[in-house]
């Protein structure tokens, strides 16, 4: 989670901010495509990059399996669930980053907003944080970290997958609304 907290917003910070800064967003929005199609297209293109970066870490797993004691079997369940959790968390960070990028013309501000929102959503999952907050048990359910932990341990729970898909849908919805807001001006 900590590596993705900085890597994924760095991927997402240019998606809309650079378009606004250069002025190509107006050209893009005059094309015969709907706003949600543009948002989904940009999101899915960046998601392919994040997934590719994650796939490129798989040789590390193969090296560990190759050099492990042959009498100790490798449990592939936690490995695959960890990769699934990492992909879902990365996709959630990416949806946050794309939304943050749609709010501003400055890439650095988009990066900071995305990192700050992601940091808060990770931090509220730690017991020493949510136990001191009023209603902390409820806040902990919104944490990206607490849902990642169960997947990381090899427990594939539908509630965790639904949480991540809901977070992605929520931030993409905010992104679509942010892009549509140019019509309100």
mmCIF file of C-alpha atoms in Angstrom:
data_model
loop_
_atom_site.group_PDB
_atom_site.id
_atom_site.type_symbol
_atom_site.label_atom_id
_atom_site.label_comp_id
_atom_site.label_asym_id
_atom_site.label_seq_id
_atom_site.Cartn_x
_atom_site.Cartn_y
_atom_site.Cartn_z
ATOM 1 C CA UNK A 1 0.000 0.000 0.000
ATOM 2 C CA UNK A 2 2.748 2.483 0.805
ATOM 3 C CA UNK A 3 4.497 2.076 -2.516
ATOM 4 C CA UNK A 4 1.235 2.361 -4.414
ATOM 5 C CA UNK A 5 0.323 5.453 -2.430
ATOM 6 C CA UNK A 6 3.018 7.338 -4.347
ATOM 7 C CA UNK A 7 3.444 5.347 -7.570
ATOM 8 C CA UNK A 8 -0.152 5.325 -8.764
ATOM 9 C CA UNK A 9 -0.890 9.041 -8.139
ATOM 10 C CA UNK A 10 2.291 9.801 -10.082
ATOM 11 C CA UNK A 11 0.826 7.873 -13.014
ATOM 12 C CA UNK A 12 -2.551 9.589 -12.693
ATOM 13 C CA UNK A 13 -1.487 13.176 -12.074
ATOM 14 C CA UNK A 14 -1.123 14.089 -15.755
ATOM 15 C CA UNK A 15 -4.270 12.481 -17.094
ATOM 16 C CA UNK A 16 -6.514 15.556 -16.911
ATOM 17 C CA UNK A 17 -4.262 18.263 -15.481
ATOM 18 C CA UNK A 18 -1.991 18.360 -18.513
ATOM 19 C CA UNK A 19 -4.973 18.365 -20.871
ATOM 20 C CA UNK A 20 -6.382 21.405 -19.067
ATOM 21 C CA UNK A 21 -3.033 23.168 -18.937
ATOM 22 C CA UNK A 22 -2.332 22.768 -22.650
ATOM 23 C CA UNK A 23 -5.956 23.297 -23.668
ATOM 24 C CA UNK A 24 -6.465 20.009 -25.471
ATOM 25 C CA UNK A 25 -9.348 19.104 -23.183
ATOM 26 C CA UNK A 26 -11.611 21.431 -25.170
ATOM 27 C CA UNK A 27 -10.666 19.660 -28.387
ATOM 28 C CA UNK A 28 -11.167 16.274 -26.747
ATOM 29 C CA UNK A 29 -14.589 17.220 -25.442
ATOM 30 C CA UNK A 30 -15.790 18.454 -28.840
ATOM 31 C CA UNK A 31 -15.292 14.997 -30.332
ATOM 32 C CA UNK A 32 -18.424 12.866 -30.735
ATOM 33 C CA UNK A 33 -17.870 10.853 -27.548
ATOM 34 C CA UNK A 34 -19.625 11.032 -24.224
ATOM 35 C CA UNK A 35 -17.899 12.312 -21.106
ATOM 36 C CA UNK A 36 -18.052 8.964 -19.345
ATOM 37 C CA UNK A 37 -16.447 7.272 -22.360
ATOM 38 C CA UNK A 38 -13.493 9.644 -22.227
ATOM 39 C CA UNK A 39 -13.141 9.169 -18.465
ATOM 40 C CA UNK A 40 -13.306 5.380 -18.735
ATOM 41 C CA UNK A 41 -10.897 5.360 -21.664
ATOM 42 C CA UNK A 42 -8.302 7.391 -19.807
ATOM 43 C CA UNK A 43 -8.810 5.335 -16.648
ATOM 44 C CA UNK A 44 -8.513 1.972 -18.395
ATOM 45 C CA UNK A 45 -5.398 3.061 -20.283
ATOM 46 C CA UNK A 46 -3.718 4.057 -17.027
ATOM 47 C CA UNK A 47 -4.964 0.865 -15.359
ATOM 48 C CA UNK A 48 -3.172 -1.187 -18.005
ATOM 49 C CA UNK A 49 0.047 0.602 -17.063
ATOM 50 C CA UNK A 50 -0.487 -0.083 -13.346
ATOM 51 C CA UNK A 51 -1.346 -3.738 -14.034
ATOM 52 C CA UNK A 52 1.745 -4.093 -16.208
ATOM 53 C CA UNK A 53 3.916 -2.690 -13.417
ATOM 54 C CA UNK A 54 2.353 -5.199 -11.044
ATOM 55 C CA UNK A 55 2.843 -8.094 -13.467
ATOM 56 C CA UNK A 56 6.517 -7.202 -13.789
ATOM 57 C CA UNK A 57 6.956 -8.028 -10.085
ATOM 58 C CA UNK A 58 5.949 -11.662 -10.650
ATOM 59 C CA UNK A 59 9.491 -12.867 -11.460
ATOM 60 C CA UNK A 60 10.334 -12.149 -7.823
ATOM 61 C CA UNK A 61 7.765 -14.783 -6.805
ATOM 62 C CA UNK A 62 9.276 -17.265 -9.241
ATOM 63 C CA UNK A 63 12.786 -16.620 -7.905
ATOM 64 C CA UNK A 64 11.595 -17.195 -4.343
ATOM 65 C CA UNK A 65 9.856 -20.424 -5.391
ATOM 66 C CA UNK A 66 12.942 -21.596 -7.268
ATOM 67 C CA UNK A 67 15.319 -20.986 -4.369
ATOM 68 C CA UNK A 68 12.933 -22.169 -1.650
ATOM 69 C CA UNK A 69 13.423 -25.437 0.143
ATOM 70 C CA UNK A 70 12.004 -28.155 -2.155
ATOM 71 C CA UNK A 71 10.375 -29.862 0.835
ATOM 72 C CA UNK A 72 8.417 -26.725 1.723
ATOM 73 C CA UNK A 73 5.464 -26.259 -0.608
ATOM 74 C CA UNK A 74 4.638 -22.775 -1.817
ATOM 75 C CA UNK A 75 1.097 -21.720 -0.986
ATOM 76 C CA UNK A 76 -0.165 -19.959 -4.103
ATOM 77 C CA UNK A 77 -3.451 -18.810 -2.513
ATOM 78 C CA UNK A 78 -2.007 -15.869 -0.582
ATOM 79 C CA UNK A 79 0.184 -14.960 -3.559
ATOM 80 C CA UNK A 80 -2.729 -14.737 -5.999
ATOM 81 C CA UNK A 81 -4.947 -12.994 -3.439
ATOM 82 C CA UNK A 82 -2.121 -10.565 -2.701
ATOM 83 C CA UNK A 83 -1.820 -9.751 -6.380
ATOM 84 C CA UNK A 84 -5.584 -9.339 -6.663
ATOM 85 C CA UNK A 85 -5.600 -7.068 -3.599
ATOM 86 C CA UNK A 86 -2.700 -5.062 -4.999
ATOM 87 C CA UNK A 87 -4.459 -4.659 -8.335
ATOM 88 C CA UNK A 88 -7.707 -3.586 -6.684
ATOM 89 C CA UNK A 89 -5.909 -1.159 -4.376
ATOM 90 C CA UNK A 90 -3.936 0.235 -7.309
ATOM 91 C CA UNK A 91 -7.151 0.612 -9.302
ATOM 92 C CA UNK A 92 -8.710 2.480 -6.370
ATOM 93 C CA UNK A 93 -5.712 4.791 -6.058
ATOM 94 C CA UNK A 94 -5.848 5.332 -9.799
ATOM 95 C CA UNK A 95 -9.527 6.294 -9.694
ATOM 96 C CA UNK A 96 -8.686 8.772 -6.903
ATOM 97 C CA UNK A 97 -5.764 10.119 -8.892
ATOM 98 C CA UNK A 98 -7.752 10.565 -12.085
ATOM 99 C CA UNK A 99 -10.442 12.406 -10.116
ATOM 100 C CA UNK A 100 -7.857 14.627 -8.421
ATOM 101 C CA UNK A 101 -6.291 15.362 -11.795
ATOM 102 C CA UNK A 102 -9.662 16.492 -13.131
ATOM 103 C CA UNK A 103 -9.924 19.097 -10.376
ATOM 104 C CA UNK A 104 -6.874 21.162 -11.272
ATOM 105 C CA UNK A 105 -4.549 22.299 -14.049
ATOM 106 C CA UNK A 106 -1.443 21.637 -11.956
ATOM 107 C CA UNK A 107 -0.034 18.102 -11.908
ATOM 108 C CA UNK A 108 1.701 18.563 -8.566
ATOM 109 C CA UNK A 109 -1.508 19.671 -6.883
ATOM 110 C CA UNK A 110 -3.301 16.655 -8.390
ATOM 111 C CA UNK A 111 -0.542 14.410 -7.031
ATOM 112 C CA UNK A 112 -0.772 15.951 -3.553
ATOM 113 C CA UNK A 113 -4.584 15.706 -3.444
ATOM 114 C CA UNK A 114 -4.485 12.087 -4.542
ATOM 115 C CA UNK A 115 -1.759 11.167 -2.049
ATOM 116 C CA UNK A 116 -3.558 12.975 0.782
ATOM 117 C CA UNK A 117 -6.899 11.262 0.141
ATOM 118 C CA UNK A 118 -5.172 7.897 -0.232
ATOM 119 C CA UNK A 119 -3.124 8.455 2.921
ATOM 120 C CA UNK A 120 -6.243 9.216 4.952
ATOM 121 C CA UNK A 121 -8.042 6.178 3.526
ATOM 122 C CA UNK A 122 -5.099 3.988 4.496
ATOM 123 C CA UNK A 123 -4.513 5.564 7.887
ATOM 124 C CA UNK A 124 -8.069 5.114 9.191
ATOM 125 C CA UNK A 125 -7.563 1.358 8.961
ATOM 126 C CA UNK A 126 -4.912 1.246 11.675
ATOM 127 C CA UNK A 127 -6.252 0.358 15.152
ATOM 128 C CA UNK A 128 -4.260 3.060 16.947
ATOM 129 C CA UNK A 129 -6.015 5.641 14.732
ATOM 130 C CA UNK A 130 -9.606 4.456 14.573
ATOM 131 C CA UNK A 131 -9.766 3.553 18.272
ATOM 132 C CA UNK A 132 -9.212 7.178 19.317
ATOM 133 C CA UNK A 133 -11.687 8.627 16.811
ATOM 134 C CA UNK A 134 -15.381 8.897 17.630
ATOM 135 C CA UNK A 135 -17.155 6.381 15.429
ATOM 136 C CA UNK A 136 -13.790 4.937 14.511
ATOM 137 C CA UNK A 137 -15.082 1.398 14.041
ATOM 138 C CA UNK A 138 -17.349 2.657 11.275
ATOM 139 C CA UNK A 139 -14.554 4.748 9.741
ATOM 140 C CA UNK A 140 -12.267 1.713 9.670
ATOM 141 C CA UNK A 141 -14.669 0.031 7.264
ATOM 142 C CA UNK A 142 -13.841 2.727 4.707
ATOM 143 C CA UNK A 143 -10.122 2.034 4.886
ATOM 144 C CA UNK A 144 -8.293 0.759 1.840
ATOM 145 C CA UNK A 145 -5.760 -0.851 4.163
ATOM 146 C CA UNK A 146 -8.130 -2.989 6.227
ATOM 147 C CA UNK A 147 -9.680 -4.479 3.094
ATOM 148 C CA UNK A 148 -6.238 -5.076 1.621
ATOM 149 C CA UNK A 149 -5.037 -6.958 4.719
ATOM 150 C CA UNK A 150 -7.512 -9.787 4.403
ATOM 151 C CA UNK A 151 -6.686 -10.237 0.708
ATOM 152 C CA UNK A 152 -2.982 -10.049 1.501
ATOM 153 C CA UNK A 153 -3.413 -12.893 4.012
ATOM 154 C CA UNK A 154 -5.044 -15.058 1.355
ATOM 155 C CA UNK A 155 -8.675 -14.633 2.362
ATOM 156 C CA UNK A 156 -10.779 -13.887 -0.704
ATOM 157 C CA UNK A 157 -13.833 -12.197 0.736
ATOM 158 C CA UNK A 158 -16.492 -10.852 -1.603
ATOM 159 C CA UNK A 159 -17.016 -7.866 0.711
ATOM 160 C CA UNK A 160 -13.451 -6.684 0.100
ATOM 161 C CA UNK A 161 -13.785 -6.978 -3.673
ATOM 162 C CA UNK A 162 -17.130 -5.160 -3.592
ATOM 163 C CA UNK A 163 -15.593 -2.424 -1.436
ATOM 164 C CA UNK A 164 -12.796 -1.796 -3.921
ATOM 165 C CA UNK A 165 -15.135 -1.881 -6.914
ATOM 166 C CA UNK A 166 -17.443 0.557 -5.099
ATOM 167 C CA UNK A 167 -14.549 2.899 -4.326
ATOM 168 C CA UNK A 168 -13.456 2.792 -7.963
ATOM 169 C CA UNK A 169 -17.009 3.479 -9.165
ATOM 170 C CA UNK A 170 -17.423 6.333 -6.660
ATOM 171 C CA UNK A 171 -14.238 8.145 -7.686
ATOM 172 C CA UNK A 172 -14.924 7.581 -11.389
ATOM 173 C CA UNK A 173 -18.399 9.020 -10.834
ATOM 174 C CA UNK A 174 -16.807 12.079 -9.198
ATOM 175 C CA UNK A 175 -14.432 12.305 -12.146
ATOM 176 C CA UNK A 176 -17.294 12.235 -14.649
ATOM 177 C CA UNK A 177 -19.100 14.958 -12.691
ATOM 178 C CA UNK A 178 -15.932 17.033 -12.574
ATOM 179 C CA UNK A 179 -15.466 16.735 -16.339
ATOM 180 C CA UNK A 180 -19.133 17.560 -16.938
ATOM 181 C CA UNK A 181 -18.839 20.647 -14.735
ATOM 182 C CA UNK A 182 -17.066 22.481 -17.568
ATOM 183 C CA UNK A 183 -20.523 22.812 -19.155
ATOM 184 C CA UNK A 184 -21.822 24.632 -16.086
ATOM 185 C CA UNK A 185 -19.496 27.581 -16.456
#
